[in-house]
């Protein structure tokens, strides 16, 4: 039976993600459009993104927080290019984005002293193997497998190396232990549903020390340059962006941050996201045709919630045929306007990925679940008919 109730907002894609509830373009009317981003008022507006982000996330006062071009990728690569190579590095990867950073370190930067600790989709590498005498590069939440590190307990407090944490799909939905993180990045279009292309970079005092004491052997494009004459460019961390930002995106980021404060700050945001995971978990526990891609419950992401199709009629198919089933499912749901963009990531095993970040209302997630069963029923009926 086709369900009758549709989610109010069928936006379950993993980035750009759903706007906050109640968002409207008219909320951006005060944006400083047509004005220089170097003007004092505009700069204050940009800096407000930094300060509100710092407040909501509880970033320590002695950490620098800046806005970088090129979204999370820009921020993370600027950090990698600026700071790696000073000592050996452990690279952790368990899905596509972590693997991307491995490629950067090994094939582009060609670092000589590298250890790669990897795991397949659904798993985490053995975190007890990490050597914190070295730099450590990892992703807090693997967006394409829906596997997150359960906490920061595995990170040494007295480490000599720096930790580089890609927190794109974790920031604002998961607790990040700032004292364990030296370099942390995220982008605007994830948990707060902002507009894309701007990345955030948080640096611990030890990361700043590295920047001011180490000069990489390779050239740095202007977009990656965080120092000048061996000193940190402090302006980047006060709203003086390296190049021109979108003042419309800035206004939208502020809109998201103000909403974050209204729903109870970080605690409220985490609760909203965890409620989405809880709704899907309890449905999945009673639903034979799906399973979480993440093997261990403690590693299951509350933002990028990845499911595989466990039904033997699908699971026994060749991977390319499973992908066709996923496309069909996602297509049916999009056509019904109940869920957009929920096919798993192109490099991930076939499955569905449902965004459960803070901007998604749990009532919408709950309304989606019967539609998932309905769509699977449609696909299963086709498979049965073909087999008969
Ligand atoms: C973990 C992770 N890292 C990096 C990226 C790339 O982010 P951006 O497109 O903001 O550069 C994403 C995007 O989904 C991501 O999920």
Short mmCIF file of C-alpha atoms and ligand atoms in Angstrom, two decimals:
data_model
loop_
_atom_site.label_atom_id
_atom_site.label_comp_id
_atom_site.label_asym_id
_atom_site.label_seq_id
_atom_site.Cartn_x
_atom_site.Cartn_y
_atom_site.Cartn_z
CA UNK A 1 0.00 0.00 0.00
CA UNK A 2 1.25 3.40 -0.90
CA UNK A 3 1.61 5.53 2.24
CA UNK A 4 -0.50 8.64 2.37
CA UNK A 5 1.67 10.97 4.44
CA UNK A 6 4.63 12.60 2.74
CA UNK A 7 7.57 14.22 4.50
CA UNK A 8 7.02 18.00 4.51
CA UNK A 9 10.55 18.48 3.25
CA UNK A 10 11.85 15.59 1.14
CA UNK A 11 15.46 16.80 1.35
CA UNK A 12 17.55 13.86 2.53
CA UNK A 13 20.66 14.36 0.37
CA UNK A 14 24.08 14.49 2.01
CA UNK A 15 25.22 17.83 0.73
CA UNK A 16 24.03 20.36 -0.02
CA UNK A 17 21.65 19.30 2.71
CA UNK A 18 18.19 20.47 3.74
CA UNK A 19 17.92 24.11 4.73
CA UNK A 20 16.90 24.73 8.33
CA UNK A 21 13.17 24.38 9.09
CA UNK A 22 11.47 27.67 8.27
CA UNK A 23 14.27 28.87 6.00
CA UNK A 24 13.29 31.40 3.37
CA UNK A 25 15.19 33.37 0.78
CA UNK A 26 13.67 36.51 2.25
CA UNK A 27 15.69 35.86 5.40
CA UNK A 28 18.79 36.83 3.41
CA UNK A 29 17.55 40.26 2.39
CA UNK A 30 20.01 41.99 4.67
CA UNK A 31 22.99 40.44 2.84
CA UNK A 32 25.76 42.90 1.97
CA UNK A 33 25.33 42.40 -1.78
CA UNK A 34 27.25 44.59 -4.17
CA UNK A 35 29.58 45.69 -1.40
CA UNK A 36 33.26 45.03 -0.88
CA UNK A 37 34.02 42.21 1.50
CA UNK A 38 36.90 44.36 2.74
CA UNK A 39 34.51 47.05 3.97
CA UNK A 40 34.48 47.19 7.77
CA UNK A 41 30.79 46.29 8.07
CA UNK A 42 31.12 43.39 5.61
CA UNK A 43 34.24 42.16 7.36
CA UNK A 44 32.42 42.25 10.68
CA UNK A 45 29.66 40.15 9.11
CA UNK A 46 32.22 37.60 7.92
CA UNK A 47 33.85 37.58 11.32
CA UNK A 48 30.45 37.01 12.90
CA UNK A 49 30.35 33.63 11.11
CA UNK A 50 33.65 32.82 12.79
CA UNK A 51 32.58 33.97 16.23
CA UNK A 52 29.14 32.35 16.16
CA UNK A 53 30.66 29.09 14.90
CA UNK A 54 33.22 29.23 17.67
CA UNK A 55 30.51 29.79 20.27
CA UNK A 56 28.15 27.08 19.09
CA UNK A 57 30.92 24.52 18.69
CA UNK A 58 32.69 25.40 21.92
CA UNK A 59 36.02 25.99 20.22
CA UNK A 60 38.66 27.09 22.77
CA UNK A 61 39.58 30.77 22.78
CA UNK A 62 43.22 30.02 21.95
CA UNK A 63 42.30 28.17 18.75
CA UNK A 64 42.26 30.14 15.48
CA UNK A 65 39.18 29.75 13.31
CA UNK A 66 39.11 31.00 9.76
CA UNK A 67 37.15 30.85 6.52
CA UNK A 68 38.91 29.35 3.52
CA UNK A 69 38.05 29.11 -0.16
CA UNK A 70 37.11 25.83 -1.78
CA UNK A 71 34.85 24.48 0.93
CA UNK A 72 36.08 21.64 3.12
CA UNK A 73 38.40 20.36 0.41
CA UNK A 74 40.08 23.76 0.18
CA UNK A 75 40.49 24.07 3.94
CA UNK A 76 41.76 20.53 4.40
CA UNK A 77 44.20 20.64 1.48
CA UNK A 78 45.50 24.05 2.56
CA UNK A 79 46.29 22.46 5.93
CA UNK A 80 47.83 19.33 4.42
CA UNK A 81 49.96 21.28 1.97
CA UNK A 82 51.06 23.76 4.64
CA UNK A 83 51.86 21.43 7.52
CA UNK A 84 52.52 17.86 6.40
CA UNK A 85 56.04 16.61 5.78
CA UNK A 86 57.53 17.88 9.04
CA UNK A 87 57.32 14.37 10.47
CA UNK A 88 55.97 10.95 9.52
CA UNK A 89 52.22 10.66 9.07
CA UNK A 90 49.58 8.02 9.75
CA UNK A 91 46.72 8.25 7.28
CA UNK A 92 43.41 6.67 8.27
CA UNK A 93 40.90 5.83 5.58
CA UNK A 94 37.69 3.83 5.56
CA UNK A 95 35.74 5.37 2.70
CA UNK A 96 36.03 7.65 -0.29
CA UNK A 97 36.91 10.98 1.35
CA UNK A 98 39.58 9.51 3.64
CA UNK A 99 40.99 7.71 0.63
CA UNK A 100 41.14 11.05 -1.16
CA UNK A 101 43.41 12.44 1.55
CA UNK A 102 45.63 9.34 1.22
CA UNK A 103 45.95 10.05 -2.50
CA UNK A 104 46.85 13.68 -1.73
CA UNK A 105 49.58 12.65 0.72
CA UNK A 106 51.07 9.81 -1.27
CA UNK A 107 50.58 10.69 -4.95
CA UNK A 108 50.50 14.49 -4.92
CA UNK A 109 52.65 15.54 -1.97
CA UNK A 110 54.64 12.30 -2.36
CA UNK A 111 55.43 12.22 1.37
CA UNK A 112 58.12 9.67 2.11
CA UNK A 113 57.25 8.55 5.62
CA UNK A 114 53.63 7.45 5.38
CA UNK A 115 51.65 4.65 6.97
CA UNK A 116 48.15 4.01 5.69
CA UNK A 117 45.68 2.39 8.06
CA UNK A 118 42.65 1.51 6.03
CA UNK A 119 39.42 -0.43 6.36
CA UNK A 120 36.64 -1.34 3.98
CA UNK A 121 33.21 0.29 3.77
CA UNK A 122 31.33 -0.32 7.00
CA UNK A 123 34.42 -0.77 9.17
CA UNK A 124 36.98 1.39 10.98
CA UNK A 125 40.70 0.70 10.92
CA UNK A 126 42.27 -0.50 14.19
CA UNK A 127 42.55 2.81 16.05
CA UNK A 128 44.92 1.31 18.64
CA UNK A 129 47.53 1.05 15.88
CA UNK A 130 47.76 4.81 15.41
CA UNK A 131 51.13 6.31 16.37
CA UNK A 132 50.65 9.79 17.85
CA UNK A 133 54.36 10.45 17.68
CA UNK A 134 53.48 11.06 14.04
CA UNK A 135 50.96 13.35 12.39
CA UNK A 136 47.58 11.70 12.00
CA UNK A 137 45.07 12.43 9.22
CA UNK A 138 41.52 11.15 9.55
CA UNK A 139 37.86 11.82 8.84
CA UNK A 140 35.58 12.08 11.89
CA UNK A 141 32.54 10.90 9.96
CA UNK A 142 33.03 8.94 6.77
CA UNK A 143 30.18 10.45 4.80
CA UNK A 144 30.12 7.80 2.11
CA UNK A 145 30.01 4.77 4.42
CA UNK A 146 28.16 6.25 7.36
CA UNK A 147 30.92 5.17 9.73
CA UNK A 148 32.16 7.62 12.37
CA UNK A 149 34.76 7.29 15.09
CA UNK A 150 32.79 6.68 18.29
CA UNK A 151 34.66 9.36 20.28
CA UNK A 152 38.14 10.84 20.71
CA UNK A 153 39.34 8.54 23.48
CA UNK A 154 41.76 6.83 21.08
CA UNK A 155 43.61 10.11 20.43
CA UNK A 156 46.61 10.66 22.72
CA UNK A 157 46.37 13.80 24.84
CA UNK A 158 50.18 14.01 25.02
CA UNK A 159 50.80 13.48 21.31
CA UNK A 160 53.89 14.88 19.57
CA UNK A 161 52.38 14.86 16.10
CA UNK A 162 49.40 16.91 14.96
CA UNK A 163 45.93 15.51 14.35
CA UNK A 164 44.25 16.60 11.09
CA UNK A 165 40.51 15.96 11.30
CA UNK A 166 38.14 16.30 8.36
CA UNK A 167 34.93 16.97 10.27
CA UNK A 168 32.80 18.01 7.29
CA UNK A 169 29.77 15.88 8.10
CA UNK A 170 30.40 15.77 11.86
CA UNK A 171 30.68 19.40 12.97
CA UNK A 172 27.41 20.67 14.52
CA UNK A 173 26.03 17.12 14.86
CA UNK A 174 28.66 15.31 16.89
CA UNK A 175 30.77 16.14 19.92
CA UNK A 176 34.27 17.06 18.80
CA UNK A 177 36.92 16.99 21.55
CA UNK A 178 38.81 20.12 20.61
CA UNK A 179 41.81 19.42 22.85
CA UNK A 180 42.45 16.29 20.78
CA UNK A 181 42.15 18.06 17.42
CA UNK A 182 44.91 20.29 16.05
CA UNK A 183 43.55 20.90 12.57
CA UNK A 184 39.81 20.61 11.97
CA UNK A 185 37.84 21.48 8.86
CA UNK A 186 34.25 21.53 7.68
CA UNK A 187 32.09 23.18 5.08
CA UNK A 188 28.96 25.29 5.25
CA UNK A 189 26.63 23.07 3.23
CA UNK A 190 26.49 20.14 5.60
CA UNK A 191 24.92 20.03 9.07
CA UNK A 192 23.64 23.62 9.11
CA UNK A 193 22.43 23.45 5.52
CA UNK A 194 24.37 26.51 4.36
CA UNK A 195 25.43 27.44 0.86
CA UNK A 196 28.57 25.74 -0.44
CA UNK A 197 32.11 26.83 -1.37
CA UNK A 198 33.38 28.14 1.93
CA UNK A 199 35.41 25.99 4.30
CA UNK A 200 36.22 26.44 7.96
CA UNK A 201 39.65 25.77 9.40
CA UNK A 202 40.25 25.49 13.16
CA UNK A 203 43.85 25.44 14.35
CA UNK A 204 45.20 24.55 17.79
CA UNK A 205 48.13 26.56 19.17
CA UNK A 206 50.40 23.61 18.25
CA UNK A 207 49.18 23.73 14.66
CA UNK A 208 50.02 27.44 14.55
CA UNK A 209 53.46 26.63 15.96
CA UNK A 210 53.94 24.13 13.11
CA UNK A 211 52.89 26.71 10.54
CA UNK A 212 55.34 29.25 11.90
CA UNK A 213 58.28 26.85 12.30
CA UNK A 214 58.05 24.60 9.25
CA UNK A 215 58.39 25.48 5.60
CA UNK A 216 57.28 22.78 3.18
CA UNK A 217 59.58 21.83 0.31
CA UNK A 218 56.87 22.39 -2.31
CA UNK A 219 55.35 25.61 -3.61
CA UNK A 220 52.02 26.79 -2.15
CA UNK A 221 49.39 28.48 -4.28
CA UNK A 222 48.01 31.71 -2.86
CA UNK A 223 44.76 29.92 -1.92
CA UNK A 224 46.69 27.65 0.47
CA UNK A 225 48.98 30.26 2.03
CA UNK A 226 48.34 30.65 5.75
CA UNK A 227 51.63 32.36 6.61
CA UNK A 228 53.65 35.29 5.39
CA UNK A 229 57.33 35.71 6.22
CA UNK A 230 57.13 32.77 8.63
CA UNK A 231 54.23 34.29 10.61
CA UNK A 232 50.59 33.26 10.63
CA UNK A 233 48.39 35.58 8.57
CA UNK A 234 46.17 36.54 11.51
CA UNK A 235 43.70 38.41 9.31
CA UNK A 236 42.41 35.14 7.80
CA UNK A 237 41.15 34.28 11.28
CA UNK A 238 39.39 37.62 11.71
CA UNK A 239 37.31 37.71 8.58
CA UNK A 240 39.93 38.90 6.10
CA UNK A 241 39.42 36.05 3.69
CA UNK A 242 42.22 35.08 1.27
CA UNK A 243 40.02 35.94 -1.69
CA UNK A 244 36.48 37.11 -2.31
CA UNK A 245 33.71 35.25 -0.49
CA UNK A 246 30.02 35.25 -1.39
CA UNK A 247 28.30 37.73 0.91
CA UNK A 248 25.03 35.92 0.15
CA UNK A 249 26.54 32.67 1.42
CA UNK A 250 27.89 34.55 4.45
CA UNK A 251 24.39 35.82 5.26
CA UNK A 252 22.99 32.33 4.84
CA UNK A 253 25.68 30.86 7.12
CA UNK A 254 24.68 33.42 9.76
CA UNK A 255 21.04 32.45 9.31
CA UNK A 256 21.97 28.82 10.00
CA UNK A 257 24.07 29.73 13.02
CA UNK A 258 21.33 31.89 14.55
CA UNK A 259 18.91 29.00 14.11
CA UNK A 260 21.47 26.68 15.73
CA UNK A 261 21.46 28.93 18.78
CA UNK A 262 17.65 28.95 18.84
CA UNK A 263 17.40 25.16 18.93
CA UNK A 264 19.71 24.90 21.92
CA UNK A 265 23.17 25.23 20.43
CA UNK A 266 25.37 22.20 19.94
CA UNK A 267 23.38 20.06 22.38
CA UNK A 268 20.15 20.79 20.54
CA UNK A 269 21.73 20.16 17.16
CA UNK A 270 23.19 16.83 18.26
CA UNK A 271 19.85 15.79 19.75
CA UNK A 272 18.05 16.59 16.49
CA UNK A 273 20.52 14.53 14.48
CA UNK A 274 20.60 11.61 16.92
CA UNK A 275 16.79 11.52 16.83
CA UNK A 276 16.97 10.90 13.09
CA UNK A 277 19.43 8.06 13.59
CA UNK A 278 17.26 6.60 16.36
CA UNK A 279 14.16 6.68 14.13
CA UNK A 280 15.96 4.89 11.32
CA UNK A 281 17.62 2.43 13.72
CA UNK A 282 14.38 1.30 15.27
CA UNK A 283 12.76 0.91 11.85
CA UNK A 284 15.80 -0.97 10.49
CA UNK A 285 15.78 -3.33 13.48
CA UNK A 286 12.29 -4.48 12.42
CA UNK A 287 12.88 -4.38 8.69
CA UNK A 288 14.37 -7.48 7.13
CA UNK A 289 15.27 -5.95 3.77
CA UNK A 290 17.76 -3.39 5.09
CA UNK A 291 20.82 -3.36 7.29
CA UNK A 292 23.25 -0.66 8.32
CA UNK A 293 26.43 -0.50 6.28
CA UNK A 294 28.30 0.36 9.52
CA UNK A 295 29.03 -2.94 11.24
CA UNK A 296 29.19 -1.66 14.83
CA UNK A 297 26.30 0.37 16.31
CA UNK A 298 28.73 2.72 18.10
CA UNK A 299 30.22 3.72 14.74
CA UNK A 300 26.90 4.46 13.01
CA UNK A 301 26.70 8.01 11.78
CA UNK A 302 23.78 10.20 12.81
CA UNK A 303 24.28 12.40 9.73
CA UNK A 304 25.07 10.25 6.71
CA UNK A 305 22.99 7.20 7.55
CA UNK A 306 24.04 4.45 5.14
CA UNK A 307 21.95 1.35 4.60
CA UNK A 308 22.56 -1.71 2.50
CA UNK A 309 19.90 -3.92 1.02
CA UNK A 310 19.99 -7.23 2.86
CA UNK A 311 17.12 -8.90 1.02
CA UNK A 312 18.62 -11.98 -0.72
CA UNK A 313 16.80 -11.16 -3.96
CA UNK A 314 18.95 -8.05 -4.21
CA UNK A 315 22.03 -8.98 -2.18
CA UNK A 316 22.63 -12.00 -4.45
CA UNK A 317 22.76 -9.84 -7.58
CA UNK A 318 25.98 -8.66 -9.21
CA UNK A 319 27.07 -5.25 -7.86
CA UNK A 320 26.11 -3.46 -11.05
CA UNK A 321 22.60 -4.93 -10.85
CA UNK A 322 22.36 -3.95 -7.19
CA UNK A 323 23.25 -0.41 -8.23
CA UNK A 324 20.37 -0.51 -10.71
CA UNK A 325 18.02 -1.52 -7.90
CA UNK A 326 19.26 1.38 -5.78
CA UNK A 327 18.73 3.76 -8.68
CA UNK A 328 15.25 2.42 -9.18
CA UNK A 329 14.41 2.81 -5.46
CA UNK A 330 15.81 6.32 -5.28
CA UNK A 331 14.07 7.20 -8.55
CA UNK A 332 10.68 6.02 -7.29
CA UNK A 333 11.06 8.03 -4.10
CA UNK A 334 12.15 11.15 -5.92
CA UNK A 335 9.25 10.81 -8.36
CA UNK A 336 6.85 10.61 -5.44
CA UNK A 337 8.58 13.69 -4.01
CA UNK A 338 9.21 11.95 -0.71
CA UNK A 339 13.02 11.77 -0.84
CA UNK A 340 15.60 13.38 -3.08
CA UNK A 341 19.22 12.31 -3.51
CA UNK A 342 19.33 9.24 -1.30
CA UNK A 343 21.19 6.78 -3.55
CA UNK A 344 24.51 5.86 -1.91
CA UNK A 345 27.72 7.60 -2.99
CA UNK A 346 29.05 6.53 -6.38
CA UNK A 347 32.16 4.80 -4.93
CA UNK A 348 30.35 3.14 -2.01
CA UNK A 349 28.76 -0.32 -2.04
CA UNK A 350 25.18 -0.24 -3.40
CA UNK A 351 22.74 1.13 -0.84
CA UNK A 352 20.82 4.13 0.38
CA UNK A 353 22.25 7.13 2.21
CA UNK A 354 19.78 9.19 4.16
CA UNK A 355 20.94 12.49 5.58
CA UNK A 356 19.93 12.87 9.21
CA UNK A 357 21.77 16.08 10.07
CA UNK A 358 20.32 18.72 12.35
CA UNK A 359 18.27 20.55 9.71
CA UNK A 360 16.17 17.43 9.03
CA UNK A 361 13.05 17.19 11.20
CA UNK A 362 12.57 13.77 12.76
CA UNK A 363 8.90 13.93 11.76
CA UNK A 364 10.06 13.96 8.13
CA UNK A 365 12.45 11.07 8.71
CA UNK A 366 9.64 9.08 10.29
CA UNK A 367 7.30 9.94 7.44
CA UNK A 368 9.90 8.68 4.96
CA UNK A 369 10.21 5.20 6.46
CA UNK A 370 6.90 3.71 5.22
CA UNK A 371 7.78 5.07 1.78
CA UNK A 372 11.06 3.16 1.84
CA UNK A 373 9.12 -0.04 2.54
CA UNK A 374 6.67 0.80 -0.20
CA UNK A 375 9.42 1.47 -2.76
CA UNK A 376 11.23 -1.71 -1.85
CA UNK A 377 7.98 -3.63 -2.21
CA UNK A 378 7.59 -2.25 -5.73
CA UNK A 379 11.12 -3.28 -6.67
CA UNK A 380 10.81 -6.71 -5.03
CA UNK A 381 7.56 -7.36 -6.92
CA UNK A 382 9.35 -6.61 -10.18
CA UNK A 383 12.24 -8.92 -9.26
CA UNK A 384 9.79 -11.70 -8.30
CA UNK A 385 7.89 -11.30 -11.55
CA UNK A 386 11.11 -11.50 -13.54
CA UNK A 387 12.20 -14.62 -11.64
CA UNK A 388 8.86 -16.38 -12.16
C1 LIG B 1 34.06 13.76 4.86
C2 LIG B 1 34.05 14.70 3.72
N1 LIG B 1 35.19 15.30 3.36
C3 LIG B 1 35.23 16.17 2.34
C4 LIG B 1 34.12 16.46 1.60
C5 LIG B 1 34.20 17.44 0.50
O1 LIG B 1 33.54 18.55 0.93
P1 LIG B 1 33.42 19.89 0.07
O2 LIG B 1 32.62 19.54 -1.13
O3 LIG B 1 32.74 20.79 1.02
O4 LIG B 1 34.81 20.30 -0.26
C6 LIG B 1 32.90 15.87 1.94
C7 LIG B 1 31.69 16.15 1.15
O5 LIG B 1 30.69 15.49 1.25
C8 LIG B 1 32.87 14.98 3.02
O6 LIG B 1 31.73 14.40 3.37
#
